[in-house]
Amino acid sequence: AIGLALVTSIFSESIIKYTYGSNYSDSIEVLVLLIWINVIIFFNSCWNQWHIIKGESNYVLYFHFLTASSNIVFNFILIPELGVIGAAYAIILSLVLSLIVFSFVDKSTFPLLVRAMTFGRVTV
């Protein structure tokens, strides 16, 4: 996910201009934000599978409920001020909020979050 995000970030201007033309150059920033969201989503997928394997699918349900609910709230706040960029920020904030909340609720996955955020350099 990080490799994909780096490549897309570096070549985002070329990707948008080649794919959609220079009329859509305003969407370059949105592309970069959305591609970095994938890093969080990849971690989230591992987190979901961890809990499903452990038979704790209720954590997955609550996680996604919190993410969706907070995303709606953040969208109402950020879209009127920032437009489409606000929607991208709302997604990031929702996912990070949910990961932080559930990392403290479920102590067994907190070390996984710390290792993922530090690229395996720090263990808890």
Backbone as a ProteinNet text record, in pm:
[ID]
protein_1_A
[PRIMARY]
AIGLALVTSIFSESIIKYTYGSNYSDSIEVLVLLIWINVIIFFNSCWNQWHIIKGESNYVLYFHFLTASSNIVFNFILIPELGVIGAAYAIILSLVLSLIVFSFVDKSTFPLLVRAMTFGRVTV
[TERTIARY]
83.2	0	86.8	194	280.9	352	397.8	462.2	368.4	245.7	145	116.1	106.4	79.4	195.4	317.9	433.9	438.3	422.2	426.7	314.5	195.7	82.8	103.5	157.8	183.3	285.8	389.9	495.2	443.4	364.5	318	173.2	117.2	-24.3	-59.6	26.3	-1.9	-6.7	88.9	90.6	-28.6	-65.2	-178.6	-307.1	-331.1	-454.1	-453	-342.5	-337.8	-348.5	-285.7	-293.4	-432.3	-489.5	-618.2	-735.3	-735.6	-852.5	-825.2	-701.2	-667.4	-638.2	-584.6	-542.9	-661.2	-781.3	-899.4	-926.4	-874	-898.7	-778.6	-689.7	-569.7	-602.7	-720.8	-760.7	-780	-798.5	-822.6	-693.6	-578.8	-451.3	-440	-473.3	-464.5	-558.8	-677.1	-773.4	-718.6	-660.1	-601.9	-494.3	-408.3	-300.4	-357.4	-456.4	-518.1	-584.3	-659.7	-732.9	-639.7	-528.6	-437.9	-370.7	-344	-284.7	-386	-513.2	-616.7	-606.5	-560.1	-545.1	-449.6	-349.6	-258.6	-337.7	-425.1	-509.3	-606.3	-662.5	-759.5	-692.6	-570	-498.9	-481.6	-439.6	-426.5	-562.6	-665.6	-801.1	-844.8	-810.6	-846.4	-780.5	-654.4	-585.1	-650.2	-684.4	-749.6	-882.3	-960.3	-1089	-1070.2	-975.9	-951.9	-905.7	-822	-774	-893	-989.4	-1104.2	-1202.4	-1217	-1304.2	-1246.5	-1115.5	-1050.2	-1066.2	-1056.8	-1071.4	-1217.3	-1310	-1452.1	-1511.3	-1448.9	-1494.6	-1547.6	-1638.9	-1691.5	-1772.4	-1813.8	-1884	-1792.9	-1661.7	-1567.7	-1568.2	-1572.3	-1571.8	-1697.7	-1811.9	-1937.5	-1932.7	-1889	-1883.3	-1781.3	-1670.2	-1567.8	-1625.8	-1692.3	-1746.7	-1863.4	-1939.6	-2047.1	-1989	-1883.8	-1819.9	-1758.6	-1693.1	-1631.4	-1736.1	-1844.8	-1949.4	-2017.1	-2047.7	-2114	-2026.2	-1901.2	-1811.6	-1784.1	-1782	-1762.1	-1877.6	-1998.3	-2114	-2100.7	-2063.9	-2047.6	-1936.7	-1821.2	-1709.9	-1745	-1822.1	-1864.9	-1951.9	-2044.3	-2129	-2046.2	-1939.3	-1855.4	-1759	-1693.6	-1583	-1621.4	-1723.2	-1758.1	-1802.8	-1886.8	-1922.8	-1802.8	-1702.4	-1584.7	-1480.9	-1456.6	-1345.2	-1384.7	-1511.3	-1555	-1509.3	-1466.9	-1429.6	-1306.1	-1217.2	-1101.5	-1149.9	-1254.2	-1312.7	-1364.9	-1422.8	-1471.2	-1355.8	-1244	-1126.2	-1071.9	-1064.8	-1019.3	-1115.9	-1244.1	-1343.5	-1320.2	-1286	-1259	-1135.8	-1030.4	-908.4	-937	-1003.7	-1033.3	-1118.6	-1217.3	-1305.4	-1228.8	-1144.7	-1068.2	-967	-897.3	-798.2	-866	-976.6	-1051.5	-1092.7	-1148.9	-1193.6	-1076.2	-965.5	-848.7	-796	-790.8	-741.5	-835.9	-965	-1062.8	-1056.5	-1058	-1060.9	-926.2	-817.7	-688.3	-680	-749.4	-751.6	-857.3	-965.7	-1070	-1018	-953.3	-899.3	-747.9	-703.3	-560.5	-473.1	-532.2	-449.9	-403.7	-475.6	-434	-358.5	-350.2	-275.7	-129.6	-60.2	78.5	88.1	-13.2	-12.6	-21.7	-104.6	-118.8	12.5	76.3	203	308.7	317.4	416.2	387.2	259.4	224.4	257.8	229.7	252.9	401.6	484.8	628.6	707.3	637	699.2	779.7	728.6	790.1	909.5	939.6	1058.3	1033.3	908.1	878	783.3	815.6	726.1	679.4	555.2	495.9	470.3
-119.5	0	124.6	121.2	238.4	259.3	151.3	162.2	218.8	168.3	218	365.5	404	543.2	633.7	587.9	668.1	690.2	582.1	593.4	683.7	665.7	747.5	893.4	917.7	1055.2	1123.8	1051.6	1108.4	1138.8	1048.3	1063.7	1111.1	1164.2	1201.9	1304.1	1401.8	1503.5	1440.6	1355.2	1287.8	1195.9	1125.1	1032.7	1108.4	1218.2	1295.1	1358.5	1420.9	1488.9	1390.6	1273.3	1173.7	1110.7	1082.4	1013.5	1105.3	1225.2	1312.7	1445.7	1482	1608.7	1716	1826.4	1933.3	2006.1	1987.7	2049	1995.8	1879.2	1815.5	1823.3	1918	1927.7	1958.6	2012.7	2036.8	1906.8	1797	1669.5	1598.1	1655.5	1592.5	1577.7	1681.3	1676.1	1571	1559.7	1459.5	1319.1	1297.1	1166.4	1129.4	1223	1195	1161.5	1237.1	1207	1069.8	1041.8	915	794.7	809.4	695.5	665.4	768.2	743.9	685.1	706.5	642.5	490.3	442.2	297.7	234.3	308.3	254.3	221	313.3	289.3	175	170.7	66	-71.7	-80.5	-208.2	-256.7	-166.9	-204.5	-245.1	-170.1	-199.7	-338.8	-378.3	-511.7	-620	-599.9	-696.2	-700.4	-583.8	-574	-649.4	-629.6	-699.7	-850.9	-898.1	-1041.8	-1099.1	-1025.4	-1068.3	-1097	-1006.1	-1022.7	-1128.3	-1142.4	-1246.7	-1384	-1399.1	-1526.2	-1558.4	-1456.1	-1476.1	-1491.7	-1483.4	-1497.4	-1371.9	-1259.8	-1133.3	-1040.8	-1091.8	-1011.7	-891.4	-893.2	-776.8	-653.8	-671.1	-560	-498.8	-585.5	-538.3	-456.4	-505.5	-433	-296.4	-292.6	-165.9	-70.4	-124	-42.5	27.3	-49.3	8.7	101.9	74.5	165.3	298.6	294.1	417.6	492.9	421.2	484.7	553.3	483.6	541.2	660.1	646.5	755.3	879.6	859.6	975	1035.6	953.4	1005.4	1096.8	1059.9	1144.4	1279.2	1274.4	1398.3	1484.5	1422.8	1499	1555.4	1480.8	1532.1	1656.7	1654.7	1772	1893.2	1870.5	1980.6	2027.9	1934.4	1969.1	1999.5	1934.1	1956.8	2100.3	2160.7	2300.3	2395.4	2366.9	2454.3	2423.4	2294.2	2253.6	2183.1	2153.7	2084.1	1939.5	1894.4	1753.8	1717.4	1811.4	1786.5	1757.6	1826	1801.8	1661.2	1608.3	1470.3	1372.1	1398.9	1312.2	1318.4	1439.2	1452.6	1384.1	1389.1	1324.2	1173.8	1114.6	970.7	939.5	1018.3	996.2	1008.8	1115.9	1137.5	1025.3	979.6	872.5	743.1	706.2	582.3	590.2	701.1	716	717.6	789.3	791.8	651	575.7	439.4	349.5	359.9	278.2	311.5	438.9	478.4	429.1	453.5	411.1	261.2	183.9	39.1	-19.5	52.7	4.7	13.9	111.3	121.4	30.5	6.2	-85.3	-228.1	-266.4	-401.7	-395.4	-422.2	-410.7	-508.2	-616.4	-714.9	-663.9	-569.1	-518.6	-386.9	-327	-201.6	-217.2	-323.7	-340.3	-351.8	-410.9	-420.2	-282.3	-195.8	-59.8	16	4.3	74	25.3	-105	-159.6	-115.3	-111.2	-68.5	79.3	162	305.7	340.1	253.1	278.7	187	122.5	33	-78.1	-127.6	-239.7	-204.3	-76.8	-35.1	-29.6	-13.3	-1.5	-114	-181.8	-284.9	-242.8	-278.5	-243.2	-369.3
0	0	0	77.1	82.8	-50.8	-110.7	-242.4	-347.4	-349.2	-442.9	-417.7	-291	-257.1	-298.6	-277.7	-317.3	-467.9	-542.3	-689.1	-739.7	-687	-730.4	-692.2	-573.4	-530.4	-620.8	-653.8	-738.6	-879.1	-933.7	-1071.6	-1081.7	-973.2	-972.5	-1080.3	-1099.3	-1201.3	-1340.5	-1369.2	-1500.3	-1516.4	-1410.9	-1416.9	-1449.5	-1378.7	-1401.8	-1539.8	-1577.9	-1708.5	-1824.2	-1811.1	-1918.5	-1925	-1810.2	-1805.2	-1836.2	-1776.1	-1787.5	-1857.4	-1874.2	-1937	-1833.6	-1879.9	-1789.8	-1725.2	-1777.6	-1716.5	-1575.8	-1545	-1415.7	-1321.3	-1343.5	-1259.7	-1113.8	-1086.9	-948.2	-869.9	-939.4	-871.7	-831.1	-862.2	-826.1	-674.5	-600.8	-454.7	-396.6	-455.2	-408.6	-434.1	-550.8	-581.6	-479.6	-447.8	-352.9	-215.4	-170.2	-40.3	-40.6	-144.8	-149.8	-161.1	-230.5	-242.7	-109.6	-28.2	103.7	200.5	175.1	256.2	244.4	130.2	110.6	210.5	255.7	357.4	483.7	523.1	640.7	614.6	496.2	462.1	459.3	411.9	413.1	556.2	646	786.5	842.7	807.2	854.1	809.3	688.8	639.4	723.6	758.5	845.6	982.6	1034.5	1165.4	1163.9	1055.7	1042.1	1040.5	961	950.9	1084.7	1155.4	1287.2	1378.7	1380.8	1469.6	1419.7	1292.2	1238	1271.3	1255.3	1288.5	1436.5	1521.8	1665.6	1707.3	1611.5	1643.4	1706	1682.7	1740.1	1631.2	1552.5	1442	1491	1617.5	1670.9	1671.4	1695.5	1686.7	1546.5	1446.9	1308.2	1280	1325	1306.9	1374.2	1499.3	1573.1	1511.7	1465.6	1401.1	1278.9	1195	1072	1100.6	1204	1243	1289	1372.4	1417.3	1299.3	1209.6	1093.7	1006.6	976.3	891.8	959.5	1087.4	1160.9	1168	1204.3	1214.1	1076.8	972.3	837.2	796.8	831.8	801.6	873.1	1000.6	1078.2	1018.2	990.7	933.3	795.8	717	586.7	601.9	695.9	718.4	759.8	832.7	879.5	769.9	702.6	613.4	468.9	414.9	275	247.6	332.8	303.6	302.7	383.6	390.5	282.9	257.9	172.9	43.7	26.6	-93.7	-96.7	-214.2	-232.5	-148.8	-126.8	-40	102	144.6	276.2	290	182.1	184.9	200.7	134.1	147.9	289.7	344.9	484	581.1	551.7	637.7	643.8	531.2	529	614.4	596.6	673.9	823.2	862.1	1003.7	1061.4	986.2	1033.2	1056.5	961.6	975	1088.3	1098.2	1204.8	1341.2	1352.5	1478.3	1519.9	1426.8	1458.3	1496.6	1424.2	1458.1	1596.8	1629.4	1761.5	1871.3	1853.2	1954.4	1976.1	1868.3	1883.3	1922	1899.7	1947.8	2099.3	2156.6	2302.1	2363.6	2290.8	2339.9	2339.5	2230.8	2217.5	2233.8	2352.7	2385.2	2305.7	2254.7	2183.8	2047.4	1987.9	1857.1	1865.1	1984	1997.6	1954.2	1995.7	1948.1	1795.5	1732.3	1586.4	1523	1578.8	1526.9	1542.3	1658	1681.6	1583.4	1565	1469.6	1327.8	1289.3	1153.9	1133.1	1233.2	1220.4	1220.8	1278.7	1285.5	1191.3	1100.1	1002.6	1069.4	1183	1252.7	1338.1	1351.5	1426.7	1578.4	1619.7	1761.7	1800.2	1910.1	1961.2	2099.5	2130.1	2259.4	2337
[MASK]
++++++++++++++++++++++++++++++++++++++++++++++++++++++++++++++++++++++++++++++++++++++++++++++++++++++++++++++++++++++++++++

